[in-house]
Tab-separated table of C-alpha atoms in Angstrom:
chain	number	residue	atom	x	y	z
X	1	UNK	CA	-72.083	46.438	18.464
X	2	UNK	CA	-70.634	43.563	20.511
X	3	UNK	CA	-73.785	41.495	20.967
X	4	UNK	CA	-72.090	39.387	23.637
X	5	UNK	CA	-71.967	42.419	25.931
X	6	UNK	CA	-75.396	43.947	25.464
X	7	UNK	CA	-76.837	45.681	28.506
X	8	UNK	CA	-80.572	45.391	29.251
X	9	UNK	CA	-81.172	48.833	27.726
X	10	UNK	CA	-79.128	47.998	24.655
X	11	UNK	CA	-81.075	44.765	24.196
X	12	UNK	CA	-84.143	46.936	23.592
X	13	UNK	CA	-82.620	49.833	21.668
X	14	UNK	CA	-80.391	47.647	19.489
X	15	UNK	CA	-83.114	46.040	17.348
X	16	UNK	CA	-85.001	49.329	17.041
X	17	UNK	CA	-81.922	51.299	16.029
X	18	UNK	CA	-81.475	48.896	13.153
X	19	UNK	CA	-84.553	50.552	11.645
X	20	UNK	CA	-85.037	53.994	13.188
X	21	UNK	CA	-82.521	56.732	14.077
X	22	UNK	CA	-84.843	58.460	16.536
X	23	UNK	CA	-87.542	56.838	18.663
X	24	UNK	CA	-90.729	58.702	19.534
X	25	UNK	CA	-92.678	55.793	20.980
X	26	UNK	CA	-91.841	52.294	22.200
X	27	UNK	CA	-93.864	49.384	23.481
X	28	UNK	CA	-92.380	45.961	24.166
X	29	UNK	CA	-94.374	42.737	24.009
X	30	UNK	CA	-92.790	39.728	25.667
X	31	UNK	CA	-94.167	36.667	23.865
X	32	UNK	CA	-91.474	34.255	25.016
X	33	UNK	CA	-92.589	30.672	25.587
X	34	UNK	CA	-89.801	29.148	27.602
X	35	UNK	CA	-86.050	29.030	27.176
X	36	UNK	CA	-86.197	27.565	23.667
X	37	UNK	CA	-88.799	29.913	22.183
X	38	UNK	CA	-87.720	33.549	22.489
X	39	UNK	CA	-90.065	36.111	20.960
X	40	UNK	CA	-89.999	39.832	21.689
X	41	UNK	CA	-91.857	42.436	19.691
X	42	UNK	CA	-91.037	46.151	19.731
X	43	UNK	CA	-93.492	48.741	18.454
X	44	UNK	CA	-91.630	51.900	17.508
X	45	UNK	CA	-92.503	55.227	15.903
X	46	UNK	CA	-90.091	57.834	14.591
X	47	UNK	CA	-92.824	60.424	14.074
X	48	UNK	CA	-93.428	59.425	10.457
X	49	UNK	CA	-94.450	55.799	10.642
X	50	UNK	CA	-95.074	53.032	13.134
X	51	UNK	CA	-93.315	49.730	12.628
X	52	UNK	CA	-93.255	46.368	14.395
X	53	UNK	CA	-89.774	44.943	15.029
X	54	UNK	CA	-89.502	41.275	15.925
X	55	UNK	CA	-86.595	39.595	17.683
X	56	UNK	CA	-86.959	35.787	17.607
X	57	UNK	CA	-85.016	32.658	18.462
X	58	UNK	CA	-86.462	29.126	18.444
X	59	UNK	CA	-85.779	25.711	16.995
X	60	UNK	CA	-88.269	26.161	14.146
X	61	UNK	CA	-87.219	29.663	13.071
X	62	UNK	CA	-84.347	30.272	10.693
X	63	UNK	CA	-83.518	32.695	7.908
X	64	UNK	CA	-85.190	30.508	5.283
X	65	UNK	CA	-88.474	30.517	7.185
X	66	UNK	CA	-88.511	34.255	7.717
X	67	UNK	CA	-87.757	34.855	4.042
X	68	UNK	CA	-90.626	32.485	3.286
X	69	UNK	CA	-92.951	34.504	5.531
X	70	UNK	CA	-92.080	37.606	3.519
X	71	UNK	CA	-92.803	35.885	0.194
X	72	UNK	CA	-96.110	34.523	1.446
X	73	UNK	CA	-97.202	37.876	2.854
X	74	UNK	CA	-96.506	39.409	-0.555
X	75	UNK	CA	-98.542	36.639	-2.203
X	76	UNK	CA	-101.502	37.198	0.157
X	77	UNK	CA	-101.559	40.910	-0.599
X	78	UNK	CA	-101.463	40.134	-4.341
X	79	UNK	CA	-104.672	38.116	-3.809
X	80	UNK	CA	-106.333	41.101	-2.122
X	81	UNK	CA	-105.919	39.781	1.424
X	82	UNK	CA	-104.351	42.505	3.535
X	83	UNK	CA	-101.320	41.772	5.692
X	84	UNK	CA	-98.339	43.881	6.781
X	85	UNK	CA	-95.308	44.437	4.566
X	86	UNK	CA	-91.870	43.320	5.705
X	87	UNK	CA	-89.299	46.130	5.769
X	88	UNK	CA	-85.531	46.194	5.224
X	89	UNK	CA	-83.432	47.733	7.981
X	90	UNK	CA	-81.161	50.754	7.634
X	91	UNK	CA	-78.393	48.477	6.353
X	92	UNK	CA	-80.631	47.099	3.607
X	93	UNK	CA	-81.059	43.712	5.337
X	94	UNK	CA	-84.417	41.952	5.383
X	95	UNK	CA	-83.214	39.858	8.316
X	96	UNK	CA	-80.459	40.688	10.793
X	97	UNK	CA	-78.831	37.639	12.372
X	98	UNK	CA	-76.585	37.446	15.437
X	99	UNK	CA	-75.655	34.957	18.167
X	100	UNK	CA	-75.404	35.099	21.953
X	101	UNK	CA	-74.252	32.114	24.010
X	102	UNK	CA	-74.623	29.766	21.024
X	103	UNK	CA	-78.213	30.846	20.356
X	104	UNK	CA	-79.018	32.486	17.029
X	105	UNK	CA	-81.387	35.453	17.016
X	106	UNK	CA	-83.223	36.932	14.048
X	107	UNK	CA	-84.419	40.536	13.830
X	108	UNK	CA	-86.884	41.654	11.151
X	109	UNK	CA	-89.630	44.241	10.857
X	110	UNK	CA	-93.074	44.844	9.373
X	111	UNK	CA	-95.361	47.786	8.856
X	112	UNK	CA	-97.848	48.277	11.682
X	113	UNK	CA	-101.222	46.761	10.683
X	114	UNK	CA	-103.767	49.332	9.569
X	115	UNK	CA	-106.663	47.283	10.987
X	116	UNK	CA	-107.456	46.094	14.522
X	117	UNK	CA	-107.425	42.425	15.446
X	118	UNK	CA	-110.653	40.630	16.308
X	119	UNK	CA	-109.226	40.023	19.786
X	120	UNK	CA	-108.645	43.746	20.353
X	121	UNK	CA	-112.103	44.686	19.074
X	122	UNK	CA	-113.821	42.116	21.320
X	123	UNK	CA	-116.105	39.252	20.417
X	124	UNK	CA	-119.204	41.018	21.701
X	125	UNK	CA	-118.881	43.328	18.678
X	126	UNK	CA	-118.325	40.707	15.967
X	127	UNK	CA	-120.464	37.778	17.065
X	128	UNK	CA	-124.056	37.452	15.925
X	129	UNK	CA	-126.845	36.402	18.284
X	130	UNK	CA	-126.027	32.729	17.831
X	131	UNK	CA	-122.368	33.331	18.666
X	132	UNK	CA	-121.048	32.988	15.134
X	133	UNK	CA	-118.407	35.490	13.928
X	134	UNK	CA	-119.921	37.849	11.373
X	135	UNK	CA	-116.627	37.887	9.461
X	136	UNK	CA	-116.428	34.094	9.184
X	137	UNK	CA	-117.888	33.631	5.692
X	138	UNK	CA	-115.469	36.124	4.138
X	139	UNK	CA	-112.543	34.624	6.018
X	140	UNK	CA	-113.384	31.161	4.666
X	141	UNK	CA	-113.717	32.614	1.165
X	142	UNK	CA	-110.208	34.026	1.546
X	143	UNK	CA	-108.970	30.484	2.194
X	144	UNK	CA	-110.597	29.443	-1.060
X	145	UNK	CA	-108.729	32.200	-2.887
X	146	UNK	CA	-105.413	31.093	-1.407
X	147	UNK	CA	-106.183	27.465	-2.192
X	148	UNK	CA	-107.126	28.256	-5.781
X	149	UNK	CA	-103.894	30.222	-6.283
X	150	UNK	CA	-101.886	27.008	-5.632
X	151	UNK	CA	-99.151	29.101	-4.046
X	152	UNK	CA	-95.669	27.594	-4.107
X	153	UNK	CA	-93.617	30.200	-2.280
X	154	UNK	CA	-92.314	28.239	0.736
X	155	UNK	CA	-90.737	24.796	0.994
X	156	UNK	CA	-91.649	23.952	4.610
X	157	UNK	CA	-94.884	22.655	6.168
X	158	UNK	CA	-97.355	24.708	8.176
X	159	UNK	CA	-98.214	23.938	11.789
X	160	UNK	CA	-101.182	21.923	10.421
X	161	UNK	CA	-98.838	19.326	8.932
X	162	UNK	CA	-99.703	15.635	8.890
X	163	UNK	CA	-97.242	12.757	8.506
X	164	UNK	CA	-94.273	15.047	9.201
X	165	UNK	CA	-93.035	17.124	12.143
X	166	UNK	CA	-93.373	20.907	12.106
X	167	UNK	CA	-90.128	21.703	13.915
X	168	UNK	CA	-86.896	19.797	14.676
X	169	UNK	CA	-87.992	19.171	18.280
X	170	UNK	CA	-91.211	17.432	17.182
X	171	UNK	CA	-91.260	13.663	16.877
X	172	UNK	CA	-94.558	13.439	14.983
X	173	UNK	CA	-97.441	15.595	13.797
X	174	UNK	CA	-99.792	17.170	16.328
X	175	UNK	CA	-102.781	14.916	15.607
X	176	UNK	CA	-100.789	11.770	16.362
X	177	UNK	CA	-99.252	13.480	19.406
X	178	UNK	CA	-102.750	14.110	20.765
X	179	UNK	CA	-103.728	10.466	20.200
X	180	UNK	CA	-100.730	9.339	22.241
X	181	UNK	CA	-101.457	11.836	25.034
X	182	UNK	CA	-105.113	10.825	25.172
X	183	UNK	CA	-104.156	7.154	25.480
X	184	UNK	CA	-101.540	7.933	28.136
X	185	UNK	CA	-104.066	9.899	30.184
X	186	UNK	CA	-106.622	7.091	30.066
X	187	UNK	CA	-103.970	4.514	30.925
X	188	UNK	CA	-102.929	6.436	34.057
X	189	UNK	CA	-106.192	8.007	35.221
X	190	UNK	CA	-109.025	5.923	33.753
X	191	UNK	CA	-107.764	2.335	33.506
X	192	UNK	CA	-111.317	0.984	33.262
X	193	UNK	CA	-111.448	2.494	29.746
X	194	UNK	CA	-108.132	1.126	28.459
X	195	UNK	CA	-109.739	-1.481	26.208
X	196	UNK	CA	-112.033	1.095	24.629
X	197	UNK	CA	-109.058	3.368	24.048
X	198	UNK	CA	-107.185	0.612	22.251
X	199	UNK	CA	-110.209	0.102	19.994
X	200	UNK	CA	-110.209	3.821	19.188
X	201	UNK	CA	-106.479	3.794	18.479
X	202	UNK	CA	-106.987	0.881	16.079
X	203	UNK	CA	-109.598	2.888	14.163
X	204	UNK	CA	-107.350	5.951	14.245
X	205	UNK	CA	-104.406	4.119	12.694
X	206	UNK	CA	-106.638	2.467	10.106
X	207	UNK	CA	-107.750	5.910	8.874
X	208	UNK	CA	-104.187	7.182	9.106
X	209	UNK	CA	-102.885	4.361	6.918
X	210	UNK	CA	-105.585	4.885	4.269
X	211	UNK	CA	-104.927	8.622	4.196
X	212	UNK	CA	-101.158	8.169	4.013
X	213	UNK	CA	-101.524	6.252	0.741
X	214	UNK	CA	-102.762	9.333	-1.097
X	215	UNK	CA	-101.820	12.321	1.070
X	216	UNK	CA	-98.609	13.253	-0.764
X	217	UNK	CA	-100.530	13.393	-4.054
X	218	UNK	CA	-103.108	15.958	-2.930
X	219	UNK	CA	-102.975	19.518	-4.342
X	220	UNK	CA	-101.229	22.021	-2.093
X	221	UNK	CA	-100.998	25.742	-1.488
X	222	UNK	CA	-99.273	27.886	1.145
X	223	UNK	CA	-101.301	29.239	4.065
X	224	UNK	CA	-100.905	31.605	7.006
X	225	UNK	CA	-101.336	28.699	9.416
X	226	UNK	CA	-102.605	30.360	12.612
X	227	UNK	CA	-106.132	31.724	12.304
X	228	UNK	CA	-107.269	32.990	15.682
X	229	UNK	CA	-108.754	36.207	17.030
X	230	UNK	CA	-105.323	37.665	17.808
X	231	UNK	CA	-104.252	37.359	14.148
X	232	UNK	CA	-107.489	38.104	12.265
X	233	UNK	CA	-107.894	41.734	11.167
X	234	UNK	CA	-111.295	43.404	10.878
X	235	UNK	CA	-112.365	46.671	9.260
X	236	UNK	CA	-114.515	49.327	10.918
X	237	UNK	CA	-117.670	47.323	10.107
X	238	UNK	CA	-116.124	44.204	11.673
X	239	UNK	CA	-115.744	42.471	8.326
X	240	UNK	CA	-112.740	40.320	7.518
X	241	UNK	CA	-109.886	42.500	6.250
X	242	UNK	CA	-106.748	40.398	6.501
X	243	UNK	CA	-104.199	38.676	8.712
X	244	UNK	CA	-101.044	39.197	10.736
X	245	UNK	CA	-98.478	36.761	12.158
X	246	UNK	CA	-97.259	34.273	9.554
X	247	UNK	CA	-94.934	32.476	12.019
X	248	UNK	CA	-96.719	29.118	11.605
X	249	UNK	CA	-97.306	29.381	7.870
X	250	UNK	CA	-96.279	26.818	5.299
X	251	UNK	CA	-97.276	24.649	2.386
X	252	UNK	CA	-100.180	22.313	3.057
X	253	UNK	CA	-102.565	20.034	1.161
X	254	UNK	CA	-105.589	22.214	0.541
X	255	UNK	CA	-107.958	19.519	1.771
X	256	UNK	CA	-106.215	19.285	5.151
X	257	UNK	CA	-106.224	23.038	5.681
X	258	UNK	CA	-109.828	23.453	4.505
X	259	UNK	CA	-111.210	20.639	6.675
X	260	UNK	CA	-109.345	21.739	9.788
X	261	UNK	CA	-110.361	25.390	9.548
X	262	UNK	CA	-113.943	24.457	8.704
X	263	UNK	CA	-114.113	22.202	11.763
X	264	UNK	CA	-112.445	24.583	14.193
X	265	UNK	CA	-114.621	27.464	13.016
X	266	UNK	CA	-117.871	25.521	13.356
X	267	UNK	CA	-118.898	27.633	16.323
X	268	UNK	CA	-122.159	28.709	17.910
X	269	UNK	CA	-122.951	29.346	21.551
X	270	UNK	CA	-125.273	26.345	21.722
X	271	UNK	CA	-122.340	23.988	21.112
X	272	UNK	CA	-120.380	25.035	24.203
X	273	UNK	CA	-121.005	25.181	27.936
X	274	UNK	CA	-120.120	28.043	30.259
X	275	UNK	CA	-116.932	26.262	31.337
X	276	UNK	CA	-115.819	25.681	27.750
X	277	UNK	CA	-117.212	22.155	27.649
X	278	UNK	CA	-118.109	20.842	24.194
X	279	UNK	CA	-121.792	20.029	24.511
X	280	UNK	CA	-121.930	18.381	21.099
X	281	UNK	CA	-120.050	15.412	22.567
X	282	UNK	CA	-123.209	14.567	24.494
X	283	UNK	CA	-125.989	15.461	22.041
X	284	UNK	CA	-126.690	14.038	18.587
X	285	UNK	CA	-128.712	17.142	17.661
X	286	UNK	CA	-125.842	19.480	18.602
X	287	UNK	CA	-123.317	17.289	16.806
X	288	UNK	CA	-125.512	17.464	13.695
X	289	UNK	CA	-125.613	21.263	14.055
X	290	UNK	CA	-121.830	21.333	14.224
X	291	UNK	CA	-121.700	19.348	10.992
X	292	UNK	CA	-124.111	21.812	9.357
X	293	UNK	CA	-121.769	24.671	10.308
X	294	UNK	CA	-118.789	22.675	9.051
X	295	UNK	CA	-120.381	22.193	5.640
X	296	UNK	CA	-121.318	25.886	5.497
X	297	UNK	CA	-117.656	26.778	6.004
X	298	UNK	CA	-116.545	24.292	3.359
X	299	UNK	CA	-119.119	25.738	0.944
X	300	UNK	CA	-117.611	29.219	1.312
X	301	UNK	CA	-114.177	27.814	0.470
X	302	UNK	CA	-115.695	26.058	-2.539
X	303	UNK	CA	-116.924	29.360	-3.937
X	304	UNK	CA	-113.300	29.841	-5.045
X	305	UNK	CA	-111.804	26.367	-5.005
X	306	UNK	CA	-112.964	23.110	-6.625
X	307	UNK	CA	-111.853	19.871	-5.003
X	308	UNK	CA	-110.668	17.287	-7.527
X	309	UNK	CA	-111.517	13.560	-7.639
X	310	UNK	CA	-108.545	12.556	-5.478
X	311	UNK	CA	-109.521	15.067	-2.803
X	312	UNK	CA	-113.102	13.800	-2.936
X	313	UNK	CA	-111.847	10.254	-2.319
X	314	UNK	CA	-109.482	11.269	0.484
X	315	UNK	CA	-111.991	13.485	2.283
X	316	UNK	CA	-113.714	10.834	4.483
X	317	UNK	CA	-110.376	9.414	5.662
X	318	UNK	CA	-108.929	12.845	6.421
X	319	UNK	CA	-112.102	13.951	8.204
X	320	UNK	CA	-112.145	10.821	10.376
X	321	UNK	CA	-108.468	11.308	11.157
X	322	UNK	CA	-108.390	14.993	12.131
X	323	UNK	CA	-111.839	14.990	13.779
X	324	UNK	CA	-110.723	12.374	16.276
X	325	UNK	CA	-108.042	12.902	18.919
X	326	UNK	CA	-107.261	16.535	19.662
X	327	UNK	CA	-106.434	18.722	22.643
X	328	UNK	CA	-110.160	19.398	23.139
X	329	UNK	CA	-110.833	15.768	23.916
X	330	UNK	CA	-108.038	15.594	26.465
X	331	UNK	CA	-109.306	18.744	28.221
X	332	UNK	CA	-112.889	17.477	28.146
X	333	UNK	CA	-112.131	14.060	29.589
X	334	UNK	CA	-110.088	15.696	32.333
X	335	UNK	CA	-113.115	17.834	33.248
X	336	UNK	CA	-115.507	14.854	33.461
X	337	UNK	CA	-113.070	12.220	34.754
X	338	UNK	CA	-115.372	11.389	37.709
X	339	UNK	CA	-118.438	10.922	35.524
X	340	UNK	CA	-118.286	7.526	33.792
X	341	UNK	CA	-121.462	8.197	31.841
X	342	UNK	CA	-120.009	11.328	30.224
X	343	UNK	CA	-116.683	9.600	29.600
X	344	UNK	CA	-118.546	6.828	27.786
X	345	UNK	CA	-120.386	9.436	25.693
X	346	UNK	CA	-117.036	10.964	24.681
X	347	UNK	CA	-115.779	7.524	23.659
X	348	UNK	CA	-118.958	6.909	21.672
X	349	UNK	CA	-118.562	10.290	19.954
X	350	UNK	CA	-114.964	9.518	19.020
X	351	UNK	CA	-115.922	6.083	17.732
X	352	UNK	CA	-118.647	7.553	15.563
X	353	UNK	CA	-116.342	10.200	14.088
X	354	UNK	CA	-113.741	7.583	13.175
X	355	UNK	CA	-116.235	5.240	11.513
X	356	UNK	CA	-118.880	7.496	9.999
X	357	UNK	CA	-119.647	6.843	6.336
X	358	UNK	CA	-122.163	9.654	5.872
X	359	UNK	CA	-119.643	12.334	4.969
X	360	UNK	CA	-118.891	13.406	1.415
X	361	UNK	CA	-117.767	16.621	-0.197
X	362	UNK	CA	-120.617	18.299	-2.130
């Protein structure tokens, strides 16, 4: 086919016809995120099986990455963690590549997941009374299994990367990006807090420098890289079954991945307001509860993975670094920008996280 002259209909049937001769069912999901991140997903069924065909183009996706996704998915299944299987097309290709107007597109396919996502099932069915996911403990244990396997199947970082960009368009890692955005927001909108922000940035860079001295020496594995309700699969009893969507996967120091997931999954209803506000910014008791949940998550990982002496040493610096500036803090300060007392409490919370010396791995 002359890809330069595809009609709108052909742009849909072309990727599907790479895999199926006859189409019984078709659904198209447009997941595009701007001109430089093209993602379309086609769900097709020829009467015998249902498959998911993906047509992607972005600055961080290339043939090497997609081949890496396939290897990592195979490795996850070998560990007993379900995920779809990548399929060759009718020409025997794992990945079909073509170009239109100087943009390269990649077409590949997977089996349709045999479990529903947590998002599709609905949180009212998988949250306990406190608001904690009932599948969480098993999901964290799965991270321990992946960590313990010390997988070495991809040569690129995950989206959780520190001290390196994730994609060619990035200038730094996401944590540092958030620090810069936080400081920029305060500088423009809350100039009365500029001096306090500079103090926080000084603490941030102090932790960053200490962590950088040992970070490259920490044990690594390869992880899925995007744990959220749309990618987490649950069985009929709403227990953790597996994962889909390895687009953001990559190699990562185990400590970084474990700490980040344990922090982000420290969730109970009491920690959040109706508008999404993080109440633990304003309450020592709630912040302590969040830490309890964090350590519970880490303990589940440690059922399968043992942190070595270097990871034990690096843990306080990494915790202070990643539990500081993040998108949540920017959103929160925007919500309370007219309340100086709450802004000051956020600054105090950030200062405490970046200086606390009461944190150690068990």
